[in-house]
Amino acid sequence: MAQQKPHINLVTIGHVDHGKSTLVGRLLYEHGEIPAHIIEEYRKQAEEKGKATFEFAWVMDRYKEERERGVTIDLAHRKFETDKYYFTIIDAPGHRDFVKNMITGASQADAAVLVVSARDGEGVMAQTREHAFLAKTLGVQQLIAVVNKMDATQPPYSQKRFEEVKQQIEKLLTPIGYRNVPIIPISGYKGDNITKPSENLKWWNGPTLLQALDNLKVPEKPIDKPLRLPVQDVYSITGIGTVPVGRVETGVLKVGDKVVFQPADKQGEVKSIEMHHEPLQQAEPGDNVGFNVRGIAKNDIKRGDVCGHVTSPPTVVRAFTAQIVVLNHPSAIAVGYKPVFHVHTAQVACRFEQIIKTVNPKDGTTLKENPDYIKTGDIAVVKIVPDRPFVIEKVSDIPQLGRFAIRDMGQTVAAGQCIDVEAK
Ligand code: GDP
């Protein structure tokens, strides 16, 4: 079998209107991924309007108009391929639900492109900060920053303005913990320095965006960590027995392993593993598997339980300390607030027991000890008590099991990570 290229899930983040969707459109367009009939349709429209040349900018303007009218155009599944990788672009239109998907594993991004507009008066803004912080909180390992709209600086393609915005970006990213991030001047609208070097940016001798994407590191598989496999579903299959289904987050699951499900506290032995209807001897991080466990009945375990080895079982907590960022709460969060926490495949009502402090996103220092309440935009350290014990891990131990979204009344109100646990 031919060696498969590694796959990278990419997400675009940044302040609204700084050019994320334009950039995605441009990338897909330059890769020939926008369906021919859509381009043809736009070409016709351009001619009718008496436009002499057909430009991508025109395509994107139409695309944006149609989006605003609620017409969605499926940009060929938003996939493209480079010499080294297959990329899937995870769009974040419904930002809040994107956060939930990121945490529950539906769409974990391996890398993010942070889009910052260079237009005068723009640069690093509120959502630029929020998104960069979120990306880190959600475990996005690698980041590329683009200084966009270089065509719209004064004067156009100003190296001086690029350097200014670059400094703002460095000041933002270093305290958050992103190091050695490539910062690249581009224009998504005009197509400068996306897949090929631009005449307009002669002073730039760094990579194009495409080169930077190819320079990303192959995402690491956390096979050296303890096994953690959150259960999505449990089946009982005639002639086989109890078959939990889920994705291996960390570690390796092998046939013959002695495993335990927590907090159900049920043990058994792995008799067989299957992925895409093929038997496997072992499953690794990222693999979605069903596996037959002897010694466990279907009703012993359920969605939200986590499977690990009996020698290093999942951590069951009765309380934990977390760092959270409040994304969207209509008023204020005070002690006693009890929303639903979405952690891996578990959903648990949890109470805010204590608001320990608010944190300055710029440098991580304490803003206020024991504040009465926190509100949208705040980053805080809080103590949380779940209604019933469940599995969560410290991010410093097993980051994949340490992140959560907080939902209330159908919305993601906050996201966070577990920094300490009181084990049961
Ligand atoms: P998003 O909200 O971040 O997805 O931003 P959009 O892609 O919708 O772009 C917002 C506005 O900025 C639109 O009017 C775009 O045409 C414009 N825009 C995006 N990229 C560029 C760029 O590189 N140069 C210029 N001059 N305008 C851009």
Short mmCIF file of C-alpha atoms and ligand atoms in Angstrom, two decimals:
data_model
loop_
_atom_site.label_atom_id
_atom_site.label_comp_id
_atom_site.label_asym_id
_atom_site.label_seq_id
_atom_site.Cartn_x
_atom_site.Cartn_y
_atom_site.Cartn_z
CA MET A 1 0.00 0.00 0.00
CA ALA A 2 1.26 3.51 -0.82
CA GLN A 3 2.43 5.53 2.14
CA GLN A 4 -0.42 7.83 3.13
CA LYS A 5 0.29 11.50 3.72
CA PRO A 6 -0.32 12.57 7.30
CA HIS A 7 -3.58 14.39 7.88
CA ILE A 8 -3.82 17.79 9.56
CA ASN A 9 -7.02 19.46 10.76
CA LEU A 10 -6.64 23.19 10.35
CA VAL A 11 -8.77 25.93 11.84
CA THR A 12 -8.77 29.65 11.02
CA ILE A 13 -9.15 31.99 13.97
CA GLY A 14 -9.05 35.75 14.47
CA HIS A 15 -11.15 38.86 14.91
CA VAL A 16 -14.35 39.14 12.87
CA ASP A 17 -13.79 40.75 9.44
CA HIS A 18 -10.03 40.29 9.49
CA GLY A 19 -10.38 37.99 6.49
CA LYS A 20 -10.70 34.37 7.64
CA SER A 21 -13.25 33.16 5.11
CA THR A 22 -11.65 35.12 2.31
CA LEU A 23 -8.38 33.39 3.09
CA VAL A 24 -9.99 29.95 3.17
CA GLY A 25 -11.67 30.67 -0.17
CA ARG A 26 -8.39 31.83 -1.62
CA LEU A 27 -6.49 28.77 -0.45
CA LEU A 28 -9.08 26.41 -1.87
CA TYR A 29 -9.33 28.44 -5.09
CA GLU A 30 -5.59 28.41 -5.72
CA HIS A 31 -5.67 24.69 -5.17
CA GLY A 32 -8.45 24.26 -7.68
CA GLU A 33 -10.82 23.03 -5.01
CA ILE A 34 -13.73 25.35 -5.75
CA PRO A 35 -16.14 23.48 -8.02
CA ALA A 36 -15.81 24.47 -11.68
CA HIS A 37 -19.52 25.24 -12.04
CA ILE A 38 -19.38 27.82 -9.28
CA ILE A 39 -16.38 29.54 -10.83
CA GLU A 40 -18.11 29.45 -14.21
CA GLU A 41 -21.22 31.01 -12.74
CA TYR A 42 -19.19 33.80 -11.17
CA ARG A 43 -17.27 34.32 -14.39
CA LYS A 44 -20.55 34.88 -16.23
CA GLN A 45 -21.78 37.30 -13.60
CA ALA A 46 -18.50 39.19 -13.86
CA GLU A 47 -18.89 39.52 -17.63
CA GLU A 48 -22.47 40.70 -17.31
CA LYS A 49 -21.37 43.44 -14.96
CA GLY A 50 -18.80 44.49 -17.54
CA LYS A 51 -15.78 43.47 -15.54
CA ALA A 52 -12.90 43.14 -17.94
CA THR A 53 -10.91 40.70 -15.89
CA PHE A 54 -12.12 37.87 -13.82
CA GLU A 55 -10.57 38.08 -10.40
CA PHE A 56 -10.72 36.00 -7.32
CA ALA A 57 -11.73 39.09 -5.35
CA TRP A 58 -14.89 39.08 -7.38
CA VAL A 59 -15.53 35.44 -6.51
CA MET A 60 -15.09 36.15 -2.84
CA ASP A 61 -17.40 39.15 -2.88
CA ARG A 62 -20.15 37.07 -4.50
CA TYR A 63 -19.44 34.28 -2.07
CA LYS A 64 -19.78 36.64 0.86
CA GLU A 65 -23.01 38.14 -0.48
CA GLU A 66 -24.48 34.69 -0.89
CA ARG A 67 -23.43 33.69 2.58
CA GLU A 68 -25.09 36.77 3.97
CA ARG A 69 -28.27 35.83 2.15
CA GLY A 70 -28.02 32.47 3.83
CA VAL A 71 -26.95 30.55 0.74
CA THR A 72 -24.22 28.17 1.65
CA ILE A 73 -21.78 26.99 -0.93
CA ASP A 74 -20.00 23.81 -0.13
CA LEU A 75 -16.42 24.55 -1.04
CA ALA A 76 -15.62 20.97 -1.99
CA HIS A 77 -15.55 19.77 1.59
CA ARG A 78 -12.77 22.22 2.41
CA LYS A 79 -9.98 19.77 1.84
CA PHE A 80 -6.70 20.34 0.08
CA GLU A 81 -3.44 18.58 -0.33
CA THR A 82 0.17 19.76 -0.30
CA ASP A 83 3.38 17.88 -1.05
CA LYS A 84 3.49 16.68 2.51
CA TYR A 85 -0.02 16.72 4.01
CA TYR A 86 -3.72 16.32 3.57
CA PHE A 87 -5.43 19.31 5.13
CA THR A 88 -9.03 19.59 6.25
CA ILE A 89 -10.17 23.10 7.10
CA ILE A 90 -12.50 23.20 10.05
CA ASP A 91 -14.50 26.37 9.71
CA ALA A 92 -15.76 28.06 12.81
CA PRO A 93 -18.93 29.81 11.69
CA GLY A 94 -20.87 28.92 14.81
CA HIS A 95 -18.00 29.86 17.05
CA ARG A 96 -19.63 28.64 20.27
CA ASP A 97 -20.51 25.21 18.94
CA PHE A 98 -17.13 24.93 17.38
CA VAL A 99 -15.73 25.21 20.90
CA LYS A 100 -17.91 22.35 22.05
CA ASN A 101 -16.94 20.19 19.07
CA MET A 102 -13.29 20.86 19.68
CA ILE A 103 -13.61 19.65 23.24
CA THR A 104 -15.81 16.64 22.70
CA GLY A 105 -13.45 15.45 19.98
CA ALA A 106 -15.79 15.98 17.03
CA SER A 107 -13.30 18.27 15.36
CA GLN A 108 -10.00 18.53 17.13
CA ALA A 109 -7.72 20.96 15.27
CA ASP A 110 -4.03 20.12 15.02
CA ALA A 111 -3.03 23.60 13.92
CA ALA A 112 -4.54 27.07 13.65
CA VAL A 113 -3.97 29.97 11.28
CA LEU A 114 -4.40 33.20 13.22
CA VAL A 115 -5.57 35.94 10.86
CA VAL A 116 -4.74 39.54 11.85
CA SER A 117 -5.61 42.45 9.59
CA ALA A 118 -2.85 44.99 8.90
CA ARG A 119 -5.30 47.69 7.83
CA ASP A 120 -4.74 50.91 9.78
CA GLY A 121 -6.70 50.89 13.01
CA GLU A 122 -7.01 47.09 12.97
CA GLY A 123 -4.13 44.80 14.06
CA VAL A 124 -4.46 42.67 17.22
CA MET A 125 -7.99 43.16 18.62
CA ALA A 126 -10.28 41.72 21.31
CA GLN A 127 -11.26 38.54 19.47
CA THR A 128 -7.70 38.04 18.26
CA ARG A 129 -6.76 37.69 21.93
CA GLU A 130 -9.75 35.57 22.82
CA HIS A 131 -9.21 33.16 19.95
CA ALA A 132 -5.48 32.80 20.55
CA PHE A 133 -6.14 32.04 24.19
CA LEU A 134 -8.93 29.61 23.29
CA ALA A 135 -6.74 27.78 20.80
CA LYS A 136 -4.19 27.21 23.54
CA THR A 137 -6.89 26.21 26.03
CA LEU A 138 -8.38 23.78 23.55
CA GLY A 139 -5.03 22.16 22.94
CA VAL A 140 -4.23 23.39 19.44
CA GLN A 141 -0.56 22.51 19.29
CA GLN A 142 0.74 24.59 16.41
CA LEU A 143 0.03 28.07 15.19
CA ILE A 144 0.81 30.13 12.09
CA ALA A 145 0.02 33.86 12.17
CA VAL A 146 -0.74 35.78 8.99
CA VAL A 147 -0.72 39.56 8.74
CA ASN A 148 -3.56 39.94 6.25
CA LYS A 149 -4.86 42.76 4.05
CA MET A 150 -1.31 43.87 3.22
CA ASP A 151 -2.83 45.40 0.07
CA ALA A 152 -4.83 47.79 2.28
CA THR A 153 -2.02 49.30 4.39
CA GLN A 154 -0.90 52.94 3.95
CA PRO A 155 1.03 52.86 1.68
CA PRO A 156 0.06 49.43 0.29
CA TYR A 157 2.32 46.52 1.22
CA SER A 158 4.05 48.58 3.91
CA GLN A 159 6.89 46.70 5.56
CA LYS A 160 6.76 49.17 8.46
CA ARG A 161 3.11 48.36 9.16
CA PHE A 162 3.86 44.64 8.89
CA GLU A 163 6.61 44.97 11.53
CA GLU A 164 4.20 46.85 13.85
CA VAL A 165 1.51 44.21 13.63
CA LYS A 166 4.11 41.46 13.90
CA GLN A 167 5.26 42.94 17.22
CA GLN A 168 1.67 43.09 18.49
CA ILE A 169 1.25 39.42 17.61
CA GLU A 170 4.48 38.41 19.34
CA LYS A 171 3.43 40.33 22.45
CA LEU A 172 0.12 38.47 22.43
CA LEU A 173 1.41 34.95 21.78
CA THR A 174 4.50 34.69 23.97
CA PRO A 175 2.70 34.89 27.36
CA ILE A 176 0.04 32.46 26.16
CA GLY A 177 2.77 29.96 25.47
CA TYR A 178 3.03 29.84 21.68
CA ARG A 179 6.71 29.98 20.72
CA ASN A 180 8.47 30.27 17.35
CA VAL A 181 5.26 31.06 15.51
CA PRO A 182 5.86 32.02 11.86
CA ILE A 183 4.33 35.46 11.16
CA ILE A 184 3.71 35.96 7.45
CA PRO A 185 2.50 38.97 5.40
CA ILE A 186 -0.30 38.13 2.94
CA SER A 187 -3.36 39.42 1.17
CA GLY A 188 -6.09 36.82 1.01
CA TYR A 189 -8.16 39.09 -1.21
CA LYS A 190 -5.46 39.77 -3.79
CA GLY A 191 -3.65 36.48 -3.38
CA ASP A 192 -0.27 37.78 -2.26
CA ASN A 193 2.11 35.25 -0.72
CA ILE A 194 -0.52 32.54 -0.28
CA THR A 195 0.74 29.76 -2.54
CA LYS A 196 3.41 31.75 -4.40
CA PRO A 197 5.77 34.62 -3.53
CA SER A 198 4.43 38.06 -4.42
CA GLU A 199 6.01 40.85 -6.47
CA ASN A 200 4.21 43.25 -4.13
CA LEU A 201 6.11 41.95 -1.12
CA LYS A 202 9.65 42.06 -2.54
CA TRP A 203 11.05 42.92 0.90
CA TRP A 204 9.78 39.60 2.29
CA ASN A 205 12.14 36.66 2.07
CA GLY A 206 10.31 34.34 4.46
CA PRO A 207 7.90 31.56 3.50
CA THR A 208 4.57 31.74 1.71
CA LEU A 209 1.58 30.60 3.74
CA LEU A 210 1.64 27.31 1.85
CA GLN A 211 5.30 26.74 2.71
CA ALA A 212 4.55 27.48 6.35
CA LEU A 213 1.72 24.94 6.25
CA ASP A 214 4.09 22.35 4.84
CA ASN A 215 6.60 23.21 7.57
CA LEU A 216 4.14 22.23 10.32
CA LYS A 217 5.21 19.24 12.33
CA VAL A 218 3.44 15.91 11.95
CA PRO A 219 0.92 15.82 14.82
CA GLU A 220 2.22 13.59 17.57
CA LYS A 221 0.29 10.55 18.67
CA PRO A 222 0.27 10.43 22.47
CA ILE A 223 0.98 6.69 22.63
CA ASP A 224 3.27 7.01 25.68
CA LYS A 225 0.48 8.33 27.91
CA PRO A 226 -1.83 6.06 29.91
CA LEU A 227 -4.72 4.60 27.92
CA ARG A 228 -7.83 6.80 27.90
CA LEU A 229 -10.80 5.87 25.75
CA PRO A 230 -14.02 7.77 26.48
CA VAL A 231 -17.06 5.64 25.73
CA GLN A 232 -19.42 6.99 23.07
CA ASP A 233 -21.86 4.08 22.99
CA VAL A 234 -22.25 0.54 24.25
CA TYR A 235 -23.69 -2.29 22.16
CA SER A 236 -24.59 -5.85 22.91
CA ILE A 237 -23.89 -7.95 19.84
CA THR A 238 -25.23 -11.49 19.51
CA GLY A 239 -22.44 -14.04 19.38
CA ILE A 240 -19.84 -11.48 20.47
CA GLY A 241 -20.99 -9.82 23.68
CA THR A 242 -20.60 -6.31 25.10
CA VAL A 243 -18.98 -3.88 22.66
CA PRO A 244 -18.16 -0.35 23.83
CA VAL A 245 -17.37 2.10 21.05
CA GLY A 246 -15.17 5.16 21.23
CA ARG A 247 -12.01 6.92 20.12
CA VAL A 248 -8.65 6.25 21.70
CA GLU A 249 -7.48 9.64 23.00
CA THR A 250 -4.19 8.55 24.54
CA GLY A 251 -2.21 5.36 25.01
CA VAL A 252 -2.62 2.04 23.25
CA LEU A 253 -5.43 -0.53 23.59
CA LYS A 254 -4.40 -4.13 22.88
CA VAL A 255 -6.21 -7.43 22.64
CA GLY A 256 -5.73 -9.22 25.97
CA ASP A 257 -5.51 -5.98 28.02
CA LYS A 258 -7.14 -5.84 31.44
CA VAL A 259 -9.22 -2.68 31.44
CA VAL A 260 -11.40 -0.73 33.83
CA PHE A 261 -14.26 1.69 33.09
CA GLN A 262 -14.63 4.69 35.40
CA PRO A 263 -16.62 5.95 37.22
CA ALA A 264 -18.66 2.75 36.65
CA ASP A 265 -15.75 0.89 38.28
CA LYS A 266 -16.21 -2.24 36.13
CA GLN A 267 -13.32 -4.41 34.98
CA GLY A 268 -12.93 -6.81 32.09
CA GLU A 269 -10.58 -8.24 29.47
CA VAL A 270 -10.33 -7.08 25.87
CA LYS A 271 -11.14 -10.03 23.60
CA SER A 272 -11.16 -8.31 20.21
CA ILE A 273 -10.87 -4.86 18.62
CA GLU A 274 -12.44 -3.71 15.38
CA MET A 275 -12.11 -0.59 13.24
CA HIS A 276 -14.09 -0.06 10.01
CA HIS A 277 -15.17 -3.71 10.27
CA GLU A 278 -11.56 -4.90 10.24
CA PRO A 279 -10.09 -6.73 13.23
CA LEU A 280 -7.12 -5.02 14.90
CA GLN A 281 -4.55 -6.30 17.39
CA GLN A 282 -4.11 -2.82 18.83
CA ALA A 283 -5.65 0.64 18.58
CA GLU A 284 -3.80 3.97 18.83
CA PRO A 285 -4.76 7.60 19.48
CA GLY A 286 -7.21 8.84 16.86
CA ASP A 287 -8.56 5.36 16.09
CA ASN A 288 -12.32 5.00 16.39
CA VAL A 289 -12.93 1.46 17.54
CA GLY A 290 -15.43 -1.00 18.85
CA PHE A 291 -13.99 -3.61 21.20
CA ASN A 292 -15.42 -6.64 22.91
CA VAL A 293 -14.82 -6.83 26.65
CA ARG A 294 -15.36 -10.04 28.57
CA GLY A 295 -16.67 -9.68 32.10
CA ILE A 296 -18.83 -6.62 31.48
CA ALA A 297 -22.55 -6.45 30.71
CA LYS A 298 -24.06 -3.78 28.46
CA ASN A 299 -25.80 -2.08 31.38
CA ASP A 300 -22.65 -1.95 33.50
CA ILE A 301 -21.22 0.96 31.56
CA LYS A 302 -22.48 3.91 29.52
CA ARG A 303 -21.55 6.92 27.43
CA GLY A 304 -19.30 9.23 29.45
CA ASP A 305 -17.41 6.43 31.19
CA VAL A 306 -13.71 6.28 30.39
CA CYS A 307 -11.76 3.08 29.71
CA GLY A 308 -8.17 2.74 30.94
CA HIS A 309 -5.81 -0.02 32.04
CA VAL A 310 -6.37 -1.41 35.54
CA THR A 311 -2.72 -0.53 36.24
CA SER A 312 -3.31 3.21 35.55
CA PRO A 313 -7.04 3.80 35.85
CA PRO A 314 -8.82 7.03 34.82
CA THR A 315 -9.05 9.67 37.57
CA VAL A 316 -12.49 10.02 39.18
CA VAL A 317 -13.01 13.39 40.86
CA ARG A 318 -15.39 14.78 43.44
CA ALA A 319 -14.08 18.32 42.87
CA PHE A 320 -11.54 20.04 40.64
CA THR A 321 -9.86 23.37 40.03
CA ALA A 322 -10.08 24.83 36.54
CA GLN A 323 -8.97 27.78 34.50
CA ILE A 324 -11.83 29.00 32.34
CA VAL A 325 -12.51 31.69 29.79
CA VAL A 326 -16.06 33.07 29.77
CA LEU A 327 -17.14 33.29 26.13
CA ASN A 328 -20.74 34.26 26.22
CA HIS A 329 -22.81 34.74 29.34
CA PRO A 330 -25.78 37.13 29.29
CA SER A 331 -25.08 38.52 32.76
CA ALA A 332 -22.61 37.38 35.39
CA ILE A 333 -21.45 34.08 36.86
CA ALA A 334 -21.35 33.86 40.64
CA VAL A 335 -20.78 31.08 43.18
CA GLY A 336 -23.69 28.62 43.04
CA TYR A 337 -24.05 28.77 39.22
CA LYS A 338 -24.75 25.27 37.94
CA PRO A 339 -24.45 24.72 34.18
CA VAL A 340 -23.59 21.50 32.31
CA PHE A 341 -19.94 20.58 31.75
CA HIS A 342 -19.09 18.73 28.54
CA VAL A 343 -15.91 16.78 29.12
CA HIS A 344 -14.86 14.18 26.51
CA THR A 345 -18.12 12.21 26.02
CA ALA A 346 -19.52 13.01 29.48
CA GLN A 347 -22.11 15.66 30.33
CA VAL A 348 -22.35 16.49 34.00
CA ALA A 349 -24.10 19.28 35.91
CA CYS A 350 -21.48 21.04 38.02
CA ARG A 351 -21.61 23.79 40.60
CA PHE A 352 -19.28 26.80 40.82
CA GLU A 353 -18.04 26.32 44.39
CA GLN A 354 -15.52 29.14 44.52
CA ILE A 355 -14.24 31.84 42.20
CA ILE A 356 -10.61 31.90 43.24
CA LYS A 357 -9.28 34.69 41.04
CA THR A 358 -9.39 36.42 37.69
CA VAL A 359 -6.33 36.30 35.49
CA ASN A 360 -4.80 38.86 33.14
CA PRO A 361 -4.70 37.23 29.67
CA LYS A 362 -1.75 39.40 28.69
CA ASP A 363 0.71 37.96 31.18
CA GLY A 364 -1.11 35.39 33.33
CA THR A 365 -0.86 37.50 36.50
CA THR A 366 -3.69 37.73 39.05
CA LEU A 367 -6.16 40.57 38.48
CA LYS A 368 -8.42 40.04 41.49
CA GLU A 369 -8.63 37.48 44.31
CA ASN A 370 -12.08 36.10 45.22
CA PRO A 371 -14.14 38.30 42.90
CA ASP A 372 -17.91 38.29 43.50
CA TYR A 373 -18.65 37.39 39.90
CA ILE A 374 -17.12 36.90 36.45
CA LYS A 375 -18.49 37.93 33.06
CA THR A 376 -17.94 37.50 29.32
CA GLY A 377 -14.30 37.99 28.39
CA ASP A 378 -12.96 37.13 31.85
CA ILE A 379 -10.41 34.44 32.48
CA ALA A 380 -10.73 32.94 35.94
CA VAL A 381 -9.54 30.15 38.19
CA VAL A 382 -12.52 28.42 39.80
CA LYS A 383 -13.32 25.46 42.02
CA ILE A 384 -15.96 23.14 40.60
CA VAL A 385 -18.05 20.43 42.28
CA PRO A 386 -19.87 17.97 40.00
CA ASP A 387 -23.31 16.53 40.88
CA ARG A 388 -21.82 13.07 40.61
CA PRO A 389 -18.19 11.88 40.41
CA PHE A 390 -16.85 11.62 36.86
CA VAL A 391 -13.55 11.31 35.01
CA ILE A 392 -11.43 14.34 34.26
CA GLU A 393 -7.63 14.61 34.20
CA LYS A 394 -5.22 17.44 34.91
CA VAL A 395 -4.19 19.03 31.59
CA SER A 396 -0.59 18.79 32.71
CA ASP A 397 -0.98 14.97 32.90
CA ILE A 398 -3.36 14.12 30.05
CA PRO A 399 -4.40 17.26 28.16
CA GLN A 400 -6.82 15.32 25.93
CA LEU A 401 -8.97 14.52 28.98
CA GLY A 402 -8.50 17.81 30.79
CA ARG A 403 -10.51 20.20 28.62
CA PHE A 404 -14.18 21.04 28.80
CA ALA A 405 -16.91 23.30 27.48
CA ILE A 406 -19.51 24.79 29.80
CA ARG A 407 -23.00 24.94 28.30
CA ASP A 408 -26.17 26.50 29.53
CA MET A 409 -29.51 26.97 27.76
CA GLY A 410 -28.19 25.64 24.45
CA GLN A 411 -25.11 27.83 24.31
CA THR A 412 -21.44 27.42 25.09
CA VAL A 413 -20.88 29.95 27.84
CA ALA A 414 -17.28 29.11 28.69
CA ALA A 415 -14.39 26.78 27.97
CA GLY A 416 -11.61 25.67 30.22
CA GLN A 417 -9.09 23.19 31.44
CA CYS A 418 -8.67 21.25 34.63
CA ILE A 419 -5.55 22.30 36.53
CA ASP A 420 -5.98 20.30 39.73
CA VAL A 421 -8.15 17.47 41.03
CA GLU A 422 -9.57 16.17 44.30
CA ALA A 423 -9.76 12.49 43.52
CA LYS A 424 -12.64 10.44 44.87
P1 GDP B 1 -13.95 37.02 8.46
O1 GDP B 1 -15.08 37.63 9.22
O2 GDP B 1 -12.67 37.04 9.26
O3 GDP B 1 -14.23 35.68 7.86
O4 GDP B 1 -13.64 38.04 7.26
P2 GDP B 1 -14.08 37.98 5.71
O5 GDP B 1 -13.24 37.00 4.98
O6 GDP B 1 -15.56 37.84 5.63
O7 GDP B 1 -13.59 39.43 5.25
C1 GDP B 1 -14.11 40.62 5.83
C2 GDP B 1 -13.94 41.78 4.86
O8 GDP B 1 -12.57 42.07 4.63
C3 GDP B 1 -14.55 41.50 3.50
O9 GDP B 1 -15.14 42.69 3.00
C4 GDP B 1 -13.36 41.12 2.66
O10 GDP B 1 -13.54 41.41 1.29
C5 GDP B 1 -12.25 41.97 3.25
N1 GDP B 1 -10.94 41.33 3.11
C6 GDP B 1 -10.61 40.06 3.46
N2 GDP B 1 -9.30 39.82 3.17
C7 GDP B 1 -8.82 40.97 2.62
C8 GDP B 1 -7.52 41.34 2.13
O11 GDP B 1 -6.55 40.59 2.08
N3 GDP B 1 -7.42 42.63 1.64
C9 GDP B 1 -8.47 43.51 1.63
N4 GDP B 1 -8.25 44.72 1.15
N5 GDP B 1 -9.68 43.17 2.11
C10 GDP B 1 -9.86 41.92 2.59
#
